[in-house]
Coordinates of C-alpha atoms in Angstrom, one line a residue:
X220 CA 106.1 168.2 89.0
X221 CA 103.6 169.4 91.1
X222 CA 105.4 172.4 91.6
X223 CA 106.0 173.2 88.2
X224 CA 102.1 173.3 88.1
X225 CA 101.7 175.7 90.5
X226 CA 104.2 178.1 89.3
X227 CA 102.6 178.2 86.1
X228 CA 99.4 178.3 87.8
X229 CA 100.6 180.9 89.4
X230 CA 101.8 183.2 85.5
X231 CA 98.3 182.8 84.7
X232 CA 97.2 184.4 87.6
X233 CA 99.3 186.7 86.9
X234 CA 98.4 187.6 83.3
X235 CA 95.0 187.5 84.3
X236 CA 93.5 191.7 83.9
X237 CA 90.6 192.1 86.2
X238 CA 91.1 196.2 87.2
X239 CA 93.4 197.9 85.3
X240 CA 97.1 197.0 84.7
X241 CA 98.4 200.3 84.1
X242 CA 97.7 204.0 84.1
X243 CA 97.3 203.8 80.6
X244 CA 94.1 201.7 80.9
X245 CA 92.5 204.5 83.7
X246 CA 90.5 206.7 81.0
X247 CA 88.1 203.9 80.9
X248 CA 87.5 203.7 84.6
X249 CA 87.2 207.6 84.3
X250 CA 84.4 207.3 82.1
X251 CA 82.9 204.6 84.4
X252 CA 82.9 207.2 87.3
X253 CA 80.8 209.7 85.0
X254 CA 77.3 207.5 85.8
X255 CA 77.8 207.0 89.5
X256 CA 75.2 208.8 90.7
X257 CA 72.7 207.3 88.8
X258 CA 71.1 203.4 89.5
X259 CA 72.9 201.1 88.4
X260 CA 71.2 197.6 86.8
X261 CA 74.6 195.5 86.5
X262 CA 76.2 195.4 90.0
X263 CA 78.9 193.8 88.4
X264 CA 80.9 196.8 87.2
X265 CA 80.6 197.7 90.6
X266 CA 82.7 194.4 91.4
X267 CA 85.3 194.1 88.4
X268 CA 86.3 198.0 89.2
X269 CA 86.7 197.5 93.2
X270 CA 89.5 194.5 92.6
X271 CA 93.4 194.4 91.3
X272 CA 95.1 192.2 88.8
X273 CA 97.9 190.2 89.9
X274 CA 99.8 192.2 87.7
X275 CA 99.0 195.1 89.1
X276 CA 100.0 194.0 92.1
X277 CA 103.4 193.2 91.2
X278 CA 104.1 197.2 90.9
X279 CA 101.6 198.7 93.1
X280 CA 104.4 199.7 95.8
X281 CA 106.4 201.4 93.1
X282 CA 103.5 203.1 91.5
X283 CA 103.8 207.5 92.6
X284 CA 101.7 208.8 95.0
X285 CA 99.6 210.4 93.1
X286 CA 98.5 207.5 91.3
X287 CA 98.2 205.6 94.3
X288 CA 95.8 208.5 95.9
X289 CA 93.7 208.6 92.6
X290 CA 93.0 204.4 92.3
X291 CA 91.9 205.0 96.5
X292 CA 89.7 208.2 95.5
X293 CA 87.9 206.3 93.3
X294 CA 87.8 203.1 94.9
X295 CA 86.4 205.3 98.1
X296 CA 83.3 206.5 95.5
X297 CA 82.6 202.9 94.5
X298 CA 82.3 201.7 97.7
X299 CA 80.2 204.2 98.8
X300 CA 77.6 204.3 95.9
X301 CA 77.4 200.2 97.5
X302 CA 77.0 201.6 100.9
X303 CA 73.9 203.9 99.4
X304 CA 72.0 201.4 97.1
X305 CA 72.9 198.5 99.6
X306 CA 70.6 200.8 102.5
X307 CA 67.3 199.4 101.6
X308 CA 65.0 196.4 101.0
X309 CA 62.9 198.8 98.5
X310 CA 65.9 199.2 96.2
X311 CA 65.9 196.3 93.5
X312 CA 69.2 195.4 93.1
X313 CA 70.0 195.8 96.9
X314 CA 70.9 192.7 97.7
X315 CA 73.9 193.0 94.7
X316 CA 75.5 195.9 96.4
X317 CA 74.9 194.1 99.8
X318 CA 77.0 191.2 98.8
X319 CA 79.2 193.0 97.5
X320 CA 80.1 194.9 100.2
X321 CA 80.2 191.6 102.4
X322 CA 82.4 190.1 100.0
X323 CA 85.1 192.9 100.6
X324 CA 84.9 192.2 104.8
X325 CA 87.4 190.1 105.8
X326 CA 86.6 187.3 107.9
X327 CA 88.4 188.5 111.1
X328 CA 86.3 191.9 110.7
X329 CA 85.5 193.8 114.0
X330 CA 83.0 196.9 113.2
X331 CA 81.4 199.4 116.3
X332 CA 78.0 200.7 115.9
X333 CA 76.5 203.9 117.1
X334 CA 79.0 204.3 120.4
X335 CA 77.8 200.7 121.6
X336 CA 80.1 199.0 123.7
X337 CA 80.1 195.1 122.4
X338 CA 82.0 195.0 118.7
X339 CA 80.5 192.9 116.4
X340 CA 82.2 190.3 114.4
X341 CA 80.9 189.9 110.5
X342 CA 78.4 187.9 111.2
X343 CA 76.6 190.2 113.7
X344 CA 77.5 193.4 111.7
X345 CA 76.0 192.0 109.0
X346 CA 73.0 190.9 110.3
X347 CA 72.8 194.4 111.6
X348 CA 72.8 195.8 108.3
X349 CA 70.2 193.2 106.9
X350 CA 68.2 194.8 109.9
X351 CA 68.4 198.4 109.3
X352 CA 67.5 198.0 105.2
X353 CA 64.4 197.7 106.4
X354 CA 63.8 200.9 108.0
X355 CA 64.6 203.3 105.3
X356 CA 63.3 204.1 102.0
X357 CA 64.6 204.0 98.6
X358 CA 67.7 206.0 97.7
X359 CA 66.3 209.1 95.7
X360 CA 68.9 209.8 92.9
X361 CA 69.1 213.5 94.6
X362 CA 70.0 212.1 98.1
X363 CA 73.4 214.0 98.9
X364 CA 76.4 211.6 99.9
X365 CA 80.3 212.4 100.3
X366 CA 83.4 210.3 100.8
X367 CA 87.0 211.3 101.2
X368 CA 90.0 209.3 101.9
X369 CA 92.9 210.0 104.6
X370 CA 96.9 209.9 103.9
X371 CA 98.1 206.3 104.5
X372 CA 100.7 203.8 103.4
X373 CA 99.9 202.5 99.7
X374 CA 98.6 199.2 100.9
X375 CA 95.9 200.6 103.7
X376 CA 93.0 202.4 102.8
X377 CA 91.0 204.6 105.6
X378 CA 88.0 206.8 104.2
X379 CA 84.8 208.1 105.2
X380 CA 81.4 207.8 104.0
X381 CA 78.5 209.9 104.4
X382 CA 75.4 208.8 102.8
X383 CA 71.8 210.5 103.1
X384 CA 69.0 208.5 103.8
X385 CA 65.3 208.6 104.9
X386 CA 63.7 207.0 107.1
X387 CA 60.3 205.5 106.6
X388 CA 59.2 207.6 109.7
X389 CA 59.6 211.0 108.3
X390 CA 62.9 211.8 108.8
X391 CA 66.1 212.2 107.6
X392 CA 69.6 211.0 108.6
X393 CA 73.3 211.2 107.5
X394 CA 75.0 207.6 108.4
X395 CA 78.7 207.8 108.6
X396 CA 81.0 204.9 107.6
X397 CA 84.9 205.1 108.8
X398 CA 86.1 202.0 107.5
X399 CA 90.0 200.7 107.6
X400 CA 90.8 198.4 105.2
X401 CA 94.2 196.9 103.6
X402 CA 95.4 194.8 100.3
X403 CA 94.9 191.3 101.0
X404 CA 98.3 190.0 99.6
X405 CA 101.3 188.0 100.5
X406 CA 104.9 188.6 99.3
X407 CA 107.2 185.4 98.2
X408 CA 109.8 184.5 96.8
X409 CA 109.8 181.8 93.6
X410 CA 112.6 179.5 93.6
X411 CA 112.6 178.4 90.4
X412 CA 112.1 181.7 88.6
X413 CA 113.3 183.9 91.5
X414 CA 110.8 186.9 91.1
X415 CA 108.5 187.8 94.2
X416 CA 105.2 186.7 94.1
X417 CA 102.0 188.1 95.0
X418 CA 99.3 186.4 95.6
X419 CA 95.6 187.5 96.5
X420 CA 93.0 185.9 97.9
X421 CA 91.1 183.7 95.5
X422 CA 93.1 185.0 92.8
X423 CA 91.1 188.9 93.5
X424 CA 93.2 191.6 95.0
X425 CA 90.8 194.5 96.5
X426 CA 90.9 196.7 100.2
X427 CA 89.4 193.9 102.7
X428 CA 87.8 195.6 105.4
X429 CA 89.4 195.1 108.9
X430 CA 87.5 197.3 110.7
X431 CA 83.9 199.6 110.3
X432 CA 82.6 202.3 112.7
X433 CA 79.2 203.0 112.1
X434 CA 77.9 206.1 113.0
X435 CA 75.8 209.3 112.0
X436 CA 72.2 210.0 113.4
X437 CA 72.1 206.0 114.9
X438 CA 68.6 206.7 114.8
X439 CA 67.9 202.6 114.9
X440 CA 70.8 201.8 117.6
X441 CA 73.1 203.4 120.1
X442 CA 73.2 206.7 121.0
X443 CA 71.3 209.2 118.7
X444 CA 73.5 212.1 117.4
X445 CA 71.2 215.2 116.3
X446 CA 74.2 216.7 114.0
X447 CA 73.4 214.1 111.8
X448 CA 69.3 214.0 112.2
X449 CA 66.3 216.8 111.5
X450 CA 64.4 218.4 113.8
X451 CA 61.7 220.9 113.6
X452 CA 59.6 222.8 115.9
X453 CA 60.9 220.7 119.1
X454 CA 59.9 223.5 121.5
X455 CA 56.5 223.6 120.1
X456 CA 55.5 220.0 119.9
X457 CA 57.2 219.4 123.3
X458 CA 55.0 222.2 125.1
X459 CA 52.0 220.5 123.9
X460 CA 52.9 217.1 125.2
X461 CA 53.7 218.5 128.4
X462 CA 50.1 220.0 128.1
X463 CA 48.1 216.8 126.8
X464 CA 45.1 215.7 128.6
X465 CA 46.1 212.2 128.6
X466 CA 49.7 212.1 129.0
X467 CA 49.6 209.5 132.4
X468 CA 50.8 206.9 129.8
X469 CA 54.3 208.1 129.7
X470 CA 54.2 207.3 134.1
X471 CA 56.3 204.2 135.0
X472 CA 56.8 202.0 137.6
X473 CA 60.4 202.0 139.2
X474 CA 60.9 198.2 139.9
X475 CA 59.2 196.5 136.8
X476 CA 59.2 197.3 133.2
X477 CA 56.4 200.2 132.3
X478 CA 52.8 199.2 131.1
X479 CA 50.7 201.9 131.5
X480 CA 52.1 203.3 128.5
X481 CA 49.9 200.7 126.5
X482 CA 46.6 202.5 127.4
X483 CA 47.8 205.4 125.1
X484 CA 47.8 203.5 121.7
X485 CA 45.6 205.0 119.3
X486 CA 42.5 202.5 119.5
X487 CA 41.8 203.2 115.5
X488 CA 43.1 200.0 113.4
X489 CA 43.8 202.1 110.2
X490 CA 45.9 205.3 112.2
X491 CA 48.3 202.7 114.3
X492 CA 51.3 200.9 112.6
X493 CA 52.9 198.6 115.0
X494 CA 55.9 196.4 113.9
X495 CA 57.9 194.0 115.7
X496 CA 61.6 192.9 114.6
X497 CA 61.5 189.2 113.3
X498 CA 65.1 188.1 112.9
X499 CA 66.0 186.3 109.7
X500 CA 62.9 187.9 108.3
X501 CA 63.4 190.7 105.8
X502 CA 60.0 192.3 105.8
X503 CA 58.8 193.1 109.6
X504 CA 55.5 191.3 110.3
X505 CA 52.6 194.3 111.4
X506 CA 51.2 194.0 114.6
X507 CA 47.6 194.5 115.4
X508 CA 46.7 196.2 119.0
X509 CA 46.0 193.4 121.0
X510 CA 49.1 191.2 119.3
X511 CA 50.8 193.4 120.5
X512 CA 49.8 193.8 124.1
X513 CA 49.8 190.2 124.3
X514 CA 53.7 190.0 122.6
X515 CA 54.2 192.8 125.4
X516 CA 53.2 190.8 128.2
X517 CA 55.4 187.8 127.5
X518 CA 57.8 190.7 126.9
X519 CA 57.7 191.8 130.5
X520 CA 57.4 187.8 131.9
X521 CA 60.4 187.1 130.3
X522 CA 63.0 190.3 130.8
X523 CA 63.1 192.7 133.7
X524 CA 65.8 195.7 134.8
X525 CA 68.8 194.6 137.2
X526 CA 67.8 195.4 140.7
X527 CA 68.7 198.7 141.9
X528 CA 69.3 200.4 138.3
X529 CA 66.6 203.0 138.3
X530 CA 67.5 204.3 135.3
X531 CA 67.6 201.4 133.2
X532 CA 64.7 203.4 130.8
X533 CA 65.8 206.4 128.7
X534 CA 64.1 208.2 125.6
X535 CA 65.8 210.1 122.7
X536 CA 64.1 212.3 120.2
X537 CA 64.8 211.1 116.5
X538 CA 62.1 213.8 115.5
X539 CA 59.5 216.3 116.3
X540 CA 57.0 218.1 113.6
X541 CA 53.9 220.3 115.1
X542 CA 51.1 217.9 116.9
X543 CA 54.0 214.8 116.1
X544 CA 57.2 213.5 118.1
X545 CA 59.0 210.2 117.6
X546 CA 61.3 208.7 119.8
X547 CA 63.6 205.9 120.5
X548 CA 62.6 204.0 124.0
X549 CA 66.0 202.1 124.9
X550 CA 65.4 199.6 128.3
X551 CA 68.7 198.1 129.5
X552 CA 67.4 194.8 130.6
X553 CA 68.1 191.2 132.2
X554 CA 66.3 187.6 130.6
X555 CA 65.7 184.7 132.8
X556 CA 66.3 184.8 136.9
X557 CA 69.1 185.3 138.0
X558 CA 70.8 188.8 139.1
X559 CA 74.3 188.2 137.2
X560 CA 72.6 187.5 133.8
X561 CA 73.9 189.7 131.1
X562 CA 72.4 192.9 130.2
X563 CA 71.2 193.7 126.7
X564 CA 69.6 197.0 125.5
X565 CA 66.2 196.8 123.9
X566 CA 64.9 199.6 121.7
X567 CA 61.5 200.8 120.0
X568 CA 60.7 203.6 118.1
X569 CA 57.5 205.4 119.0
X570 CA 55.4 207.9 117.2
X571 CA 53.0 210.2 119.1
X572 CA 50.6 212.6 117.5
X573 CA 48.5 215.3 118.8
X574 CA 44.3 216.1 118.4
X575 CA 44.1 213.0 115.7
X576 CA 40.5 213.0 116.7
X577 CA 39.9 216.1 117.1
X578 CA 39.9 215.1 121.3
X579 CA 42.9 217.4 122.4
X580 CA 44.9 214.2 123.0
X581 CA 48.0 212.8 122.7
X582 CA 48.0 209.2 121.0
X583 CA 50.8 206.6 119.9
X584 CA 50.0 206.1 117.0
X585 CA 53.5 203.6 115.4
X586 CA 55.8 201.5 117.3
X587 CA 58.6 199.8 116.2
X588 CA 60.4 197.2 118.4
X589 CA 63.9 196.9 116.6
X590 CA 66.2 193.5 116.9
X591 CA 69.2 193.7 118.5
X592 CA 72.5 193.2 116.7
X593 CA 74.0 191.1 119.5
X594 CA 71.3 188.1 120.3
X595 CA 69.5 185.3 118.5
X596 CA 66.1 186.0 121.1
X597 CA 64.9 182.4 120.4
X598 CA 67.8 181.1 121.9
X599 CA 68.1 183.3 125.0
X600 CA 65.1 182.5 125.6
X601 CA 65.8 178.5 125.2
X602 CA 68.3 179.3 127.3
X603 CA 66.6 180.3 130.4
X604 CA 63.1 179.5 130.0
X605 CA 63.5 175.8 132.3
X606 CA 64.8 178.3 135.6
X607 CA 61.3 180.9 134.4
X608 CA 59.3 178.1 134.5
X609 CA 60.4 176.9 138.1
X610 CA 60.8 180.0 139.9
X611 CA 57.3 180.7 138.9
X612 CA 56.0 177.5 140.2
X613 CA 58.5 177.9 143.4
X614 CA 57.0 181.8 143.5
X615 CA 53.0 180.2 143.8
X616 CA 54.1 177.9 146.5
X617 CA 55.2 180.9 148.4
X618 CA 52.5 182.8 147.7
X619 CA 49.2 180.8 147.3
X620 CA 46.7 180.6 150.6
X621 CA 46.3 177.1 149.6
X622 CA 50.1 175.7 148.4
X623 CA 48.6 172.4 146.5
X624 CA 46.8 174.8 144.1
X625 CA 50.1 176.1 142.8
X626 CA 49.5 174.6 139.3
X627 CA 48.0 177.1 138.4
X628 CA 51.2 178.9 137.3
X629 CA 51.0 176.9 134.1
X630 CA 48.3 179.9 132.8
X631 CA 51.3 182.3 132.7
X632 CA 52.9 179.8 129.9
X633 CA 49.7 178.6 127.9
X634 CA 47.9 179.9 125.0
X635 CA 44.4 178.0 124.2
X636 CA 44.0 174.4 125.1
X637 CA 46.5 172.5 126.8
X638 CA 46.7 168.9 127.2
X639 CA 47.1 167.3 130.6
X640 CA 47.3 164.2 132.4
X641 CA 48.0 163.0 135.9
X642 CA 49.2 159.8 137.2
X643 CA 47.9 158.1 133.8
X644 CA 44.4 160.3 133.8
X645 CA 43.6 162.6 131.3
X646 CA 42.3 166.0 132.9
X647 CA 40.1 168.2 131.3
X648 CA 40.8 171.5 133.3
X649 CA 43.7 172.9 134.6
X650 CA 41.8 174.0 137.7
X651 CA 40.7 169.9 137.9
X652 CA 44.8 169.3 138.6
X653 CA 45.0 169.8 142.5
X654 CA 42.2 167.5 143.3
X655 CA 43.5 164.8 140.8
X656 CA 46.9 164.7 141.6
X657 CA 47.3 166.5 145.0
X658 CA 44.4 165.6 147.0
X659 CA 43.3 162.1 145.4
X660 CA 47.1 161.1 146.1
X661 CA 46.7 162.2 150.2
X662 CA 49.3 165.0 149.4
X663 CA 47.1 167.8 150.7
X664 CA 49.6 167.8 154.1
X665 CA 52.8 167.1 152.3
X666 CA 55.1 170.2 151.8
X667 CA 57.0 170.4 148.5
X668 CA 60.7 171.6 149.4
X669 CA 61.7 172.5 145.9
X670 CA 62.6 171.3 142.2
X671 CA 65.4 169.6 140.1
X672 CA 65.4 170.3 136.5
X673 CA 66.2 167.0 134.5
X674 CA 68.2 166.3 131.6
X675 CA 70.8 168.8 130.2
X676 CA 70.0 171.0 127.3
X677 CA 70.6 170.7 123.6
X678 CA 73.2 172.6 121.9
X679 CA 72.3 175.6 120.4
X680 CA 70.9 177.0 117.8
X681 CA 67.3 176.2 120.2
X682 CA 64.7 174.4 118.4
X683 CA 60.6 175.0 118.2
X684 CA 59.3 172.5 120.3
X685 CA 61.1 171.2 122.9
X686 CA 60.1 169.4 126.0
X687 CA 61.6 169.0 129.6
X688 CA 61.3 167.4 132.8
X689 CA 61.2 168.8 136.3
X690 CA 61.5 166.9 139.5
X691 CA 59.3 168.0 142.2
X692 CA 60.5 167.1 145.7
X693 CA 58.0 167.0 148.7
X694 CA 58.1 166.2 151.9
X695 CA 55.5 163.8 153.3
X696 CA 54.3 163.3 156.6
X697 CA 53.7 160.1 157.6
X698 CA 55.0 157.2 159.6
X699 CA 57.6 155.8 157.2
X700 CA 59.0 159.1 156.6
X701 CA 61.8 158.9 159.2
X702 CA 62.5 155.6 157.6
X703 CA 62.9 156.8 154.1
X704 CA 64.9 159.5 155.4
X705 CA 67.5 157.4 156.8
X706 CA 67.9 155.5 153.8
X707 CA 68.4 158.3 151.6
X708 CA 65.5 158.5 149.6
X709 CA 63.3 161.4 147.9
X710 CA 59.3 161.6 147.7
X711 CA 59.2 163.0 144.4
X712 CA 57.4 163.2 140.8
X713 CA 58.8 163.9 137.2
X714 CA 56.4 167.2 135.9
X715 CA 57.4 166.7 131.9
X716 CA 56.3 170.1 129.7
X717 CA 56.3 170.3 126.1
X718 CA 57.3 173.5 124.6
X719 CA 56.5 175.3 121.3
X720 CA 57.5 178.7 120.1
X721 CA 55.5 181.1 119.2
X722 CA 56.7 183.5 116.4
X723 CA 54.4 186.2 116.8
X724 CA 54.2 186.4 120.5
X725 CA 58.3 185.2 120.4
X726 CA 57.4 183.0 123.3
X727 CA 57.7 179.5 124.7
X728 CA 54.0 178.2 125.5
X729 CA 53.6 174.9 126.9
X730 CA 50.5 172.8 124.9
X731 CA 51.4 169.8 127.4
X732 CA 51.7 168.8 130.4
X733 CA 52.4 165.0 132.3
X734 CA 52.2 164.8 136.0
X735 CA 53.9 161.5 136.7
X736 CA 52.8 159.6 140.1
X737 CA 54.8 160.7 142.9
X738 CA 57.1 158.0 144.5
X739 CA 60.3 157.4 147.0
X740 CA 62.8 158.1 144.1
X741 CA 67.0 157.2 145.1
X742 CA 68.8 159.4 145.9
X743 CA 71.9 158.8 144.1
X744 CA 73.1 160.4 140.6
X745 CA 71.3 163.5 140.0
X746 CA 70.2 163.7 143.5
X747 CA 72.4 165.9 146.3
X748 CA 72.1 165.8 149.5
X749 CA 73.2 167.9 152.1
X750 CA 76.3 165.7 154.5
X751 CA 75.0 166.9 157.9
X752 CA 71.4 168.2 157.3
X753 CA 69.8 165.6 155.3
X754 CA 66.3 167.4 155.4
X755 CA 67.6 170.0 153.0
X756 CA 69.1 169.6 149.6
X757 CA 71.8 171.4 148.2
X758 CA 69.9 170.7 144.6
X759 CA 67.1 172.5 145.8
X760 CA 66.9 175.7 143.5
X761 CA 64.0 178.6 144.8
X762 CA 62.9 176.0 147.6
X763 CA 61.5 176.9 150.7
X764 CA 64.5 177.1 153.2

C-alpha cells in the first residue's frame, strides 16, 4: 500500500510543469529573456525559469543538441543577471538573488577564490560572498556583463561569467565566475509500472553547482589581476610618493608587524574613513582614529609573522589616480605562541592621497581591514588566548628587575577598571597586587618555576565572557621545603581571570581577577612530575629551566 502511494506520488510529480515541458512552450521564456538587463522586482521568475519539470526530465537526454545548447545559454544569462544583482548590500532585492544562487549550490560544493590555496566549502564561500556585497556599489543598469557556455554532456553545465562592478573606492573590476555544475537527478526503474524514473531533489530539477572558481580583478582577496582592474596615471602618482616629504610611514620593522605606518593617517575626522570587517555583520562598523590604533595594538599582541619569513608583508596596487593610490596590504601571519600555528593571510585596503592640505604630503586617508573567508576571529582567538595570557606573564618574570612585580602583565589585557582580589582582600590598584599577595605572604624570596593552565576548554563556537584558571607554581625557600619535596607536593596558587570580548577592539579583556592563597597543593592528577628530577616539571609551559 505504501508503495502504491509513492508511485502515484511520484505521477504527480511528474505532471507537475515548473520550466517548460517542451520546445513548444520556449517562446515564453524568449520573451522573459527580453527584460534581463533591467531590475527586476519579483526574483521569483528568476527561480521558476532556472528549474526543470519532472517531465522534462523524462526526455532531456533525447532532446537534439541544439535544444539542449539553447535551454544552457539561457540558463547561463539567468544565473548570471543573479550573480550581478546578488553583488551588493545597496541593491534592494539583493538578498533574493543571493538566495537564490545559494539555493542552486549543492551541499558538497568546493569553490577557489582569487588563486588562494585553502578551497572553501559552502558555508565559507558563502560567507565570502556576504562579505564582499559590501564593498561594491549598486549595479548601474549600463554595467557591461558577458556569459558563455562550453561543449559538455547534456547533463553538465560549465560557463563563464563576467560581471562589471565598482567598487566603493573608485574603481572598477570585472569578476569572473567558472562555475561546473550538473542535473541533480537519479535514474530508476518502477516495478509496478516499469518506466524509469527520474527524480530531483525536492521535487526541482535545476544545474547544482559542484564547483565555483572566483576570479577577475580579486581586488578584496588573493592575488590581484590588473587585466581585470583600472589604472590610471601609475607612473605619475608613484613618482610623487617616492618624492613625499613624509613618506617614513611606509618603513617597517623586520621581526614584528609594522606600526610606524599609523603616524601617517590623516589626523582630520571628516577626510579619514576607516572600516574594520565585523563578521556576521552586513554593514562594516566606521572606525574613528584612535579606535583604531587601539584595535591595531591588540591586533599586533595577538598575531605576529613566522620566524624567519621576511617577507611575510606584500602590497598590490588596486588603483592609482594623480595625488591618489590605493592598495591591498596582505600580512601572512601566525595567532597565539607557538611556531607551528597555522598561517592565515590578513588583508586591508589603504587609500593615500597627496597635498590634502595643501602641506606637500602624503596622507592615508581610508583603510579597510577585510575578513577572512577561512576563520571565525572570535574563536581563534578563544582558542589561544589562555597560552597569550601565560607566556606574557612567564615573559615579565624573565624580564622584570624585580620578578614579584610581574603582575603587572595584566595592563596588556585590561581596558578601564578591573576588579581584583587577593587571598580574600579586595585591592584597589593593580600596582597594590605585589605587596598584597607577594610580599605580605613572605614570597618576596620564592621563585615561581612556571604555570599549569586549569580546566579544559569549551567546545566551539567561543562564547563572550569566559573565565579560566591558571596554576602558579613557585618554589619556596624554607626549611620544610625539602620535606615537601619528597612527598610530592607543589607550592602553588589558582590565578582565576574573567574574560569578556570586546567587539570593536575584537579582543579578550580581562575585567577580573582572583588571586587565591598560595598553598602545598598534591601533586597527583593534573600535576606531572618529572621521574628522576623532581625539581622540574614536565607540566611546566614557558618556565624558567
Amino acid at each position: 500500500m505504501l508503495r502504491d502511494f509513492k508511485c502515484i506520488l511520484l505521477l504527480l510529480l511528474v505532471s507537475t510543469l515548473v520550466f517548460a515541458e517542451s520546445r513548444s512552450k520556449y517562446g515564453k521564456l524568449e520573451e522573459l529573456l527580453k527584460t534581463l538587463g533591467k531590475r527586476y522586482t519579483n526574483s521569483g521568475v528568476f527561480r521558476d525559469a532556472i528549474l526543470f519539470s519532472q517531465k522534462q526530465m523524462r526526455n532531456w537526454m533525447n532532446e537534439p543538441d541544439d535544444y539542449i545548447a539553447k535551454v544552457k545559454l539561457e540558463t547561463a544569462e539567468l544565473i548570471t543577471q543573479h550573480i550581478r544583482w546578488q553583488s551588493s548590500v545597496r541593491d534592494n532585492l539583493w538578498r533574493d538573488h543571493a538566495s537564490i544562487l545559494m539555493e542552486l549550490q549543492d551541499d558538497r560544493m568546493t569553490a577557489e577564490v582569487c588563486g588562494a590555496k585553502e578551497e572553501l566549502n559552502k558555508v565559507k564561500f558563502n560567507n565570502h560572498l556576504k562579505r564582499l556585497r559590501g564593498s561594491f556599489d549598486s549595479i548601474q543598469d549600463n554595467a557591461q556583463y558577458s556569459f558563455e557556455v562550453e561543449p559538455t554532456a547534456k547533463d553538465i553545465l560549465k560557463m563563464i561569467s563576467r560581471v562589471e562592478l565598482k567598487s566603493q573606492w573608485g574603481y572598477t573590476i570585472t569578476q569572473i565566475w567558472n562555475i561546473h555544475a550538473k542535473l541533480q537527478v537519479s535514474i530508476g526503474c518502477d516495478e509496478v509500472f516499469n518506466f524509469l524514473i527520474f527524480q530531483c531533489r525536492e521535487g526541482e530539477c535545476a544545474y547544482r553547482f559542484f564547483h565555483i572558481k572566483l576570479g577577475g580583478g580579486c581586488t578584496e582577496y588573493g592575488i590581484v589581476n590588473h587585466n581585470y582592474t583600472e589604472m590610471n596615471n601609475r607612473k605619475e602618482a608613484l613618482k610623487q610618493l617616492k618624492e613625499g616629504t613624509n613618506t617614513d610611514f611606509r618603513d617597517q620593522d623586520k621581526n614584528e608587524l609594522p606600526y610606524v605606518w599609523l603616524q601617517g593617517l590623516d589626523t582630520n575626522a571628516d577626510s579619514l574613513k576607516i572600516y574594520v570587517c565585523h563578521e556576521n555583520e552586513e554593514v562594516t562598523p566606521r572606525y574613528t582614529r584612535e579606535q583604531f590604533r587601539s584595535w591595531y595594538g591588540r591586533f599586533m599582541q595577538m598575531w605576529y609573522p613566522k620566524n624567519g619569513d621576511t617577507d611575510y608583508l606584500s602590497m598590490q596596487v588596486l588603483d592609482v589616480k594623480p595625488n591618489e593610490i590605493a592598495a591591498r596590504i596582505t600580512m601572512r601571519l601566525q595567532i597565539g605562541v607557538y611556531e607551528n600555528a597555522t598561517i592565515h593571510e590578513w588583508n586591508m585596503k589603504v587609500a593615500t592621497k597627496f597635498n590634502e592640505h595643501a602641506d606637500n604630503k602624503w596622507y592615508i586617508t581610508r583603510v579597510e581591514v577585510l575578513c577572512q573567508p577561512d576563520i571565525r576571529l572570535m574563536d581563534e582567538h578563544y582558542l589561544v588566548y589562555r597560552d597569550v595570557v601565560g607566556a606574557t606573564f612567564m615573559s615579565y618574570i624573565k624580564d622584570a628587575d624585580e620578578w614579584y612585580t610581574a603582575v603587572d602583565f595584566g595592563k596588556r589585557f585590561r581596558k578601564g577598571v578591573v576588579e581584583l582580589n587577593s587571598c580574600g582582600t579586595r585591592v584597589r590598584e593593580l600596582e597594590d597586587l605585589p605587596n598584597t599577595f607577594f610580599i605580605n605572604r613572605n614570597l618576596w624570596n620564592a621563585t615561581i618555576t612556571g604555570y599549569l593552565t586549569l580546566e579544559e576548554q569549551s567546545k566551539l563556537p567561543a562564547q563572550e565572557n569566559f573565565s579560566f584558571v591558571l596554576r602558579v607554581a613557585f618554589n619556596p625557600i624554607t626549611p620544610v621545603d625539602f620535606k615537601y619535596k619528597l612527598w610530592r607536593k607543589i607550592f602553588g596558587s589558582d590565578w582565576t581571570f574573567h574574560i569578556r570580548y570586546d567587539k570593536m577592539d575584537q579582543f579578550y579583556y580581562i575585567y577580573k581577577m582572583n588571586f587565591d592563597c598560595p598553598r602545598w597543593m598534591e601533586t597527583s592528577g593534573e600535576w606531572i612530575m618529572s621521574p628522576i628530577f623532581y625539581q622540574r616539571h614536565s607540566w611546566i609551559r614557558f618556565g624558567k629551566k
